XYZ file of C-alpha atoms in Angstrom:
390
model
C 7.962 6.878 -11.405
C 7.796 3.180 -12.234
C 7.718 0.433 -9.432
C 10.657 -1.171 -8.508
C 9.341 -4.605 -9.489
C 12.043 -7.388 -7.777
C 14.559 -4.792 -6.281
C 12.897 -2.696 -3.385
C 9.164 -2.129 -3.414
C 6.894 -3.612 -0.510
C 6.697 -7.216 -1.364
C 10.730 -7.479 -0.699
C 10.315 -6.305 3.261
C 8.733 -9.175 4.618
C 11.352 -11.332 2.371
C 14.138 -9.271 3.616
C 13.531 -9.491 7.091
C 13.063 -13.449 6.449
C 16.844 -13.350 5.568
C 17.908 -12.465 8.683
C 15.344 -14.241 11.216
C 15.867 -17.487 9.323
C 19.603 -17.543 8.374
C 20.970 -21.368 8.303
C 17.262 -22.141 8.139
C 15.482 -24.726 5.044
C 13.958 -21.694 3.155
C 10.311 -21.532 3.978
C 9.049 -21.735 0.609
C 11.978 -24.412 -1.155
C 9.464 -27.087 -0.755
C 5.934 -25.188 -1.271
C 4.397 -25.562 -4.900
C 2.173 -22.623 -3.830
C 4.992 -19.810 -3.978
C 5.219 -18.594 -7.590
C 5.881 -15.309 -7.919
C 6.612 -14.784 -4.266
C 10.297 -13.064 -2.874
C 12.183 -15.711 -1.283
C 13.855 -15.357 2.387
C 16.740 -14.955 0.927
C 18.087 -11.515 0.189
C 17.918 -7.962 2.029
C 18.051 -5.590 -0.754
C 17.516 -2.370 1.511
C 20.071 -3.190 3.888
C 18.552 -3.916 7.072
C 20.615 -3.889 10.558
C 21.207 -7.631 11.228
C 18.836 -8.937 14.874
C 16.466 -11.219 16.248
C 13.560 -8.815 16.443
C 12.140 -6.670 13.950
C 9.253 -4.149 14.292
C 7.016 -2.839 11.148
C 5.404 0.529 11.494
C 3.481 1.060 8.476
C 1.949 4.810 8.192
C -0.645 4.863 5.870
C -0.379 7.650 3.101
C 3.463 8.973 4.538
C 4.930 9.446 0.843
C 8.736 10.337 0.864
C 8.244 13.793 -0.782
C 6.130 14.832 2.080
C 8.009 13.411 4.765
C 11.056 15.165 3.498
C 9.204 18.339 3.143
C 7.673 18.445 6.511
C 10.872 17.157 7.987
C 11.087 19.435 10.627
C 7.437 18.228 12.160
C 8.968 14.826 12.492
C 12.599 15.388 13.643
C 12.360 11.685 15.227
C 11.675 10.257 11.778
C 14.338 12.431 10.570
C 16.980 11.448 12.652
C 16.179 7.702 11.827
C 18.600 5.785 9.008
C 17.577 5.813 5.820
C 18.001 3.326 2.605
C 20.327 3.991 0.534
C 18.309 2.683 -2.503
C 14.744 4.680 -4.010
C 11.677 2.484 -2.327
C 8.412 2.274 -4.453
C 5.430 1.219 -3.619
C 3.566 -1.097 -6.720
C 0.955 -0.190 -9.012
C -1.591 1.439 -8.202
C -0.544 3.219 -5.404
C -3.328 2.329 -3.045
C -3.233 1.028 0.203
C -5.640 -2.242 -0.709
C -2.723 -2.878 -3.582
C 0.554 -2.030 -1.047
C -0.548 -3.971 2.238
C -1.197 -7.263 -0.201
C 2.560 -6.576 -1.393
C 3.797 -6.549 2.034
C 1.750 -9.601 3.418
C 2.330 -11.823 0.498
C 5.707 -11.006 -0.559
C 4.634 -11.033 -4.372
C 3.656 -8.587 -6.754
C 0.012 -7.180 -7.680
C 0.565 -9.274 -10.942
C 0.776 -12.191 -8.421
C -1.570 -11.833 -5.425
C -4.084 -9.925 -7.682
C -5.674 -7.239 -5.397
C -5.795 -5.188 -8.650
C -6.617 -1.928 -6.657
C -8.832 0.215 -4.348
C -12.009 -1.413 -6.578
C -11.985 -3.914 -9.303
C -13.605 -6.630 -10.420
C -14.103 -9.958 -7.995
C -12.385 -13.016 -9.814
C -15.682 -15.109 -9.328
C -18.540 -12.939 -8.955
C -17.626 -10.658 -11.976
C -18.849 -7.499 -9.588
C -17.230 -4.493 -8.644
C -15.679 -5.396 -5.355
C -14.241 -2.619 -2.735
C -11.189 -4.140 -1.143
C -11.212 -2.054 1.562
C -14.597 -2.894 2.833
C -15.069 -5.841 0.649
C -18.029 -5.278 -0.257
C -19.581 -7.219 -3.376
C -15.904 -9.312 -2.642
C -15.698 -13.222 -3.083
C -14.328 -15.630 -0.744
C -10.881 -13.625 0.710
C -9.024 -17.561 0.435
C -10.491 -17.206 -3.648
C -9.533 -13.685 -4.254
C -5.747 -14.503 -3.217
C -5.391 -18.277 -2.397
C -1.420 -17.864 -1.964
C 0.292 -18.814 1.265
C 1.247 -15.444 2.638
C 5.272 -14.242 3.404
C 3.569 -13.917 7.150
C 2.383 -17.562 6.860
C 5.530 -18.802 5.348
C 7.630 -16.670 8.128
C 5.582 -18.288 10.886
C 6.053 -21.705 9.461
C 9.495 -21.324 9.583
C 9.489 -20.640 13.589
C 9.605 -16.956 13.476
C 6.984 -15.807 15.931
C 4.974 -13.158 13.883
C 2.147 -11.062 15.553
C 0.016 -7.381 14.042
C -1.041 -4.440 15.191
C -4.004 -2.689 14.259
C -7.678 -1.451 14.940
C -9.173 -4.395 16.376
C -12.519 -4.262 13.661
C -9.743 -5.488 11.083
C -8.994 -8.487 12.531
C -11.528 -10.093 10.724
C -11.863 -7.710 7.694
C -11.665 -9.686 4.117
C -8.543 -8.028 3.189
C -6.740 -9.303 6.699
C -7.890 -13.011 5.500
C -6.697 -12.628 1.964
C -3.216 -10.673 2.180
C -2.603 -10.003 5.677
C -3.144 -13.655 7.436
C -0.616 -15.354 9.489
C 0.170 -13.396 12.463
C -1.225 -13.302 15.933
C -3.672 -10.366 15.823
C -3.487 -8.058 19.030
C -5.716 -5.496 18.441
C -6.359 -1.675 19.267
C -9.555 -0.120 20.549
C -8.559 3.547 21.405
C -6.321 4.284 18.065
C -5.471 7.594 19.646
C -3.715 5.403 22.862
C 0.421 5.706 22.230
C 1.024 4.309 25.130
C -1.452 0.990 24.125
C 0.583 0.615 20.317
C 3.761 0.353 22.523
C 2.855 -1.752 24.930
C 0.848 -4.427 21.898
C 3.736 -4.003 19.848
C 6.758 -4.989 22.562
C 4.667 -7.450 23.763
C 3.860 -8.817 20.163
C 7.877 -8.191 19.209
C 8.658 -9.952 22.687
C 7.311 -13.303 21.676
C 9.199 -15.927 20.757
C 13.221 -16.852 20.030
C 12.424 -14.913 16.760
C 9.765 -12.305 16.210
C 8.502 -9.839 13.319
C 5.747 -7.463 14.517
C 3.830 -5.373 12.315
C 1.751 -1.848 13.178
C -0.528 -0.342 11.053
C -1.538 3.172 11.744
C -4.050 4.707 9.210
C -5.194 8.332 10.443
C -2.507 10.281 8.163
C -3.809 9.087 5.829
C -7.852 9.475 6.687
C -6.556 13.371 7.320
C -5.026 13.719 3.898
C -8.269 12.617 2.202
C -10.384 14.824 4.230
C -8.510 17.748 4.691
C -5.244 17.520 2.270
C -2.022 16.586 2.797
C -1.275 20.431 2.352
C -3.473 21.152 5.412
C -2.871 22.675 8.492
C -4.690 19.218 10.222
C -1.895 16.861 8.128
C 0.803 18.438 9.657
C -0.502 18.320 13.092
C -1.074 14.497 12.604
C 2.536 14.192 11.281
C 3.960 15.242 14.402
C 1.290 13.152 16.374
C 2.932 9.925 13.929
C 6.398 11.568 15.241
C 5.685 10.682 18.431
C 4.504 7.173 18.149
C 7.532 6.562 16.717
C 9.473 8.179 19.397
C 7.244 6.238 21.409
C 8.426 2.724 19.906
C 12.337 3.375 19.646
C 12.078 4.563 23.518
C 9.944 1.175 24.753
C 10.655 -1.545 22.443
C 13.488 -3.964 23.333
C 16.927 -3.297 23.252
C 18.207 -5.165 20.278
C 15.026 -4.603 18.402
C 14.989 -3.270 14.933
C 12.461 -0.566 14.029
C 11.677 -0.432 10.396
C 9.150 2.840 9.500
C 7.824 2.356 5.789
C 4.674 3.754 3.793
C 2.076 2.376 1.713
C 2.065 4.983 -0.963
C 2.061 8.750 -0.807
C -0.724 11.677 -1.561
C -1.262 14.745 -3.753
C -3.858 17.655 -3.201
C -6.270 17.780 -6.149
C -7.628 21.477 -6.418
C -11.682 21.668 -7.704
C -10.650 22.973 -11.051
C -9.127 19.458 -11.834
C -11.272 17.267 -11.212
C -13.054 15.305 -14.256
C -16.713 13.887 -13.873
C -17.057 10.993 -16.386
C -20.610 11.211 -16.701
C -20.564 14.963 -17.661
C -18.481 13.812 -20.182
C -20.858 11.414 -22.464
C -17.942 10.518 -24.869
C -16.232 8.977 -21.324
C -18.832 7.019 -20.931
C -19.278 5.069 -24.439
C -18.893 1.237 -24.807
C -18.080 1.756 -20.814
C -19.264 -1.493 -19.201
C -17.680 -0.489 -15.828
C -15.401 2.138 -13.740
C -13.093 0.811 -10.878
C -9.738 1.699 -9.196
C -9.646 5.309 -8.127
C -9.800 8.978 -9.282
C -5.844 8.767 -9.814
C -5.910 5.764 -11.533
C -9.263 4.722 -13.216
C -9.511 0.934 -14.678
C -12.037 0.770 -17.447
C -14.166 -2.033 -18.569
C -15.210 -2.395 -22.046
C -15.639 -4.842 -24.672
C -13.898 -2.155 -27.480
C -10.634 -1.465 -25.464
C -8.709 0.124 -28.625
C -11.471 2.241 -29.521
C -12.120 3.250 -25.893
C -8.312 4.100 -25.155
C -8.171 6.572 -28.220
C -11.389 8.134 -26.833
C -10.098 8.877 -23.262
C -6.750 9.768 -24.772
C -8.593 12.364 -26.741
C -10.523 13.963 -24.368
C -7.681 13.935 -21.713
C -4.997 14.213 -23.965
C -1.803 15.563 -21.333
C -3.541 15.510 -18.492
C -3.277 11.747 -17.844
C -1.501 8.631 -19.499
C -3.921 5.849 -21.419
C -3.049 2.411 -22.206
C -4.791 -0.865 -22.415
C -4.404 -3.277 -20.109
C -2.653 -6.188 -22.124
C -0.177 -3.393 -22.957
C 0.281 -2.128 -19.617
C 0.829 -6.375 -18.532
C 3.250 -6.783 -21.817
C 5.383 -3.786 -19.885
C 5.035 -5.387 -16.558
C 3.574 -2.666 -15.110
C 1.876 -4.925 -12.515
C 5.209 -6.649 -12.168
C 5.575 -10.699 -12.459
C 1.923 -11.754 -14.290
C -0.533 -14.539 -13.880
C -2.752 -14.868 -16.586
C -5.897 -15.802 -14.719
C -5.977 -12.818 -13.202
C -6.525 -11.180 -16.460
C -10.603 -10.347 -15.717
C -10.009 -8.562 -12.567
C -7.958 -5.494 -14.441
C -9.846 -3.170 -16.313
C -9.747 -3.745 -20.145
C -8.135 0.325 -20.217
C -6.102 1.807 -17.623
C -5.928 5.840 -16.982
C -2.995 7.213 -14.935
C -3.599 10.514 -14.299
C -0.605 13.385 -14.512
C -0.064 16.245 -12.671
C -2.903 17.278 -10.092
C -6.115 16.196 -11.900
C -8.148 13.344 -11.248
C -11.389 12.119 -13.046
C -14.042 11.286 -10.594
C -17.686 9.148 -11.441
C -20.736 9.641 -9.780
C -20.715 5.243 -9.616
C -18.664 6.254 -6.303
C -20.396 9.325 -4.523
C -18.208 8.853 -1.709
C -14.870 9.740 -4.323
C -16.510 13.179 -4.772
C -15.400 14.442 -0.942
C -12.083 13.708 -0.951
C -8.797 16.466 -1.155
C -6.194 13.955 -1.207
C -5.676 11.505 -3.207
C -3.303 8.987 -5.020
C -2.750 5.876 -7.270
C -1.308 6.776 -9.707
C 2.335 7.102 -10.997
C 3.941 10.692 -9.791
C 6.945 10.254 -7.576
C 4.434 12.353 -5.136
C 2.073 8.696 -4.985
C 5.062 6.164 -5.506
C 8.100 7.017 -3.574
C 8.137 5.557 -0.127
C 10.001 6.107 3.132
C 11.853 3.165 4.129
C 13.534 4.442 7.622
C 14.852 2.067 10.815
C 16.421 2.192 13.769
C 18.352 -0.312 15.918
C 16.725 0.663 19.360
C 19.412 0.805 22.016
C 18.826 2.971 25.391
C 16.589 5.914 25.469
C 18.009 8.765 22.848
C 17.710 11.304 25.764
């Protein structure tokens, strides 16, 4: 399943929201040099209930396929309206990748957060943009005025959500900067989210609000999304979002969206590069993911036929300039070009290929990045809250 480059993926929700909070408004970007490549405020393409106040729920790792399978775990999700257009998430289906989409408003091609781990733009090391470890300056890696930023400048009040150790994390200052943070110490707290996020959705003429919640996605690693544990935490997300359409402000839109989805990888396929020495020839470096491996080399051809080989249908392989040429990363700036790896492997099916480089890789049940409708396809759910559905 491709991305849905410039109709509905993540970077057009900020942007559509925009539309409505700053109707008969100067766009927020008409005048800023510093927006190529970023969705302007002036479109909804999902069709979004028209109001002053908009809340963001972002569940980490809720893919569409497994919402809709689990359905009955999470009959208040259920009963919320849908879009009546497929959502994707970008390429590669990682959350590092999907929450720059959102905050910027632009395209992986654009605000270059190339994946879970790639190359830093300055540094020329293997960054984690998660932890950011071995990252460059957060303002280098992505330099571009955020769609939070732009939203705020325009007089929308715009606050987050979200464990309060992220407030300061190097992916917050690169993608995610612009609102007010209010931040969570007891994730487990339902009562807390509420009360952050009406009070963050609250502010202001005009407000956007966004919540991140991450365990469903920390479950689905360590257990599998097929697990007993995922499906518990399901109906535990169910209820936060009961939670929000019950105490958030009458008038106040509730928007519930993804950042990618998740597929169970049984023992049997998974693929250790380094017990694989033809893998590892003319290798210089591994990053992204076990679903969706970027490869640097100085021999890219040679290396592509090599992995295409040796994986043949278990996975797709393509170089990088190829993959770019297709617009698989969507609009493309050029001097991003060193942070992508020279080869690109997408894996199919249920198989992964894992490297010993990343020990920690080895644990996990769950994973995703690459392109299966499992990974890409996205919930993108809302409700107009009103009085209490009881």
């Amino acid at each position: 399943m491709l991305p849905r480059h410039g109709a509905t993926t993540l970077a057009q929700l900020v942007p559509a929201i925009g539309s409505h909070l700053t109707s008969g408004r100067a766009d927020p970007g008409s005048a800023d040099p510093d927006t190529a490549g970023m969705e302007l405020f002036d479109q909804d393409p999902f069709g979004l209930p028209e109001a002053r106040r908009y809340v963001v729920l972002l569940v980490d790792g809720m893919g569409e396929q497994l919402l809709d399978r689990h359905r009955r775990l999470a009959p208040q999700l259920d009963s919320l309206e849908r879009c009546p257009v497929p959502v994707t998430c970008a390429v590669p289906s990682t959350t590092a990748t999907s929450l720059s989409c959102l905050g910027t408003g632009s395209q992986p091609g654009c605000h270059g957060i190339m994946g879970y781990t790639f190359r830093s733009p300055v540094g020329g090391r293997m960054m984690n943009a998660l932890s950011w470890q071995g990252g460059d300056d957060p303002a280098v890696v992505q330099p571009h005025r955020t769609a939070f930023q732009r939203l705020a400048g325009a007089g929308v009040a715009v606050t987050s959500v979200g464990p309060r150790r992220f407030e300061g994390s190097g992916l917050t200052r690169a993608s995610l900067r612009g609102p007010q943070f209010l931040g969570v110490d007891d994730e487990e707290d339902i009562d807390l989210r509420v009360e952050l996020a009406g009070q963050g959705s609250g502010t202001g003429e005009r407000s956007l609000c966004y919540v991140y919640e991450r365990s469903l996605d920390h479950v689905g690693h360590g257990r599998g999304c097929e697990s007993s544990a995922w499906s518990r935490r399901l109906s535990w997300v169910d209820e936060l979002v009961q939670a929000l359409c019950e105490g958030l402000e009458p008038g106040t839109v509730l928007v519930v969206t993804a950042d990618h989805g998740m597929i169970d990888v049984p023992s049997a396929h998974r693929l250790v590069v380094e017990d694989e020495p033809q893998l590892t020839a003319e290798v210089d470096d591994i990053g992204g993911e076990p679903r969706f491996r970027q490869i640097y080399t100085r021999n890219p051809l040679e290396v592509a036929w090599r992995w295409t080989e040796i994986l043949a249908d278990r996975a797709v392989v393509l170089t990088a300039d190829r993959a770019i040429e297709q617009g698989l990363f969507g609009d493309w700036d050029p001097t991003l070009r060193n942070r992508v790896g020279d080869v690109l492997v997408a894996m199919r099916s249920d198989w992964a290929v894992m490297t010993r480089r990343a020990p920690q890789e080895l644990g996990l049940v769950g994973m995703h990045g690459s392109l299966s409708r499992a990974e890409m396809a996205i919930p993108m759910r809302w409700q107009m809250v009103d009085t209490p559905t009881w």
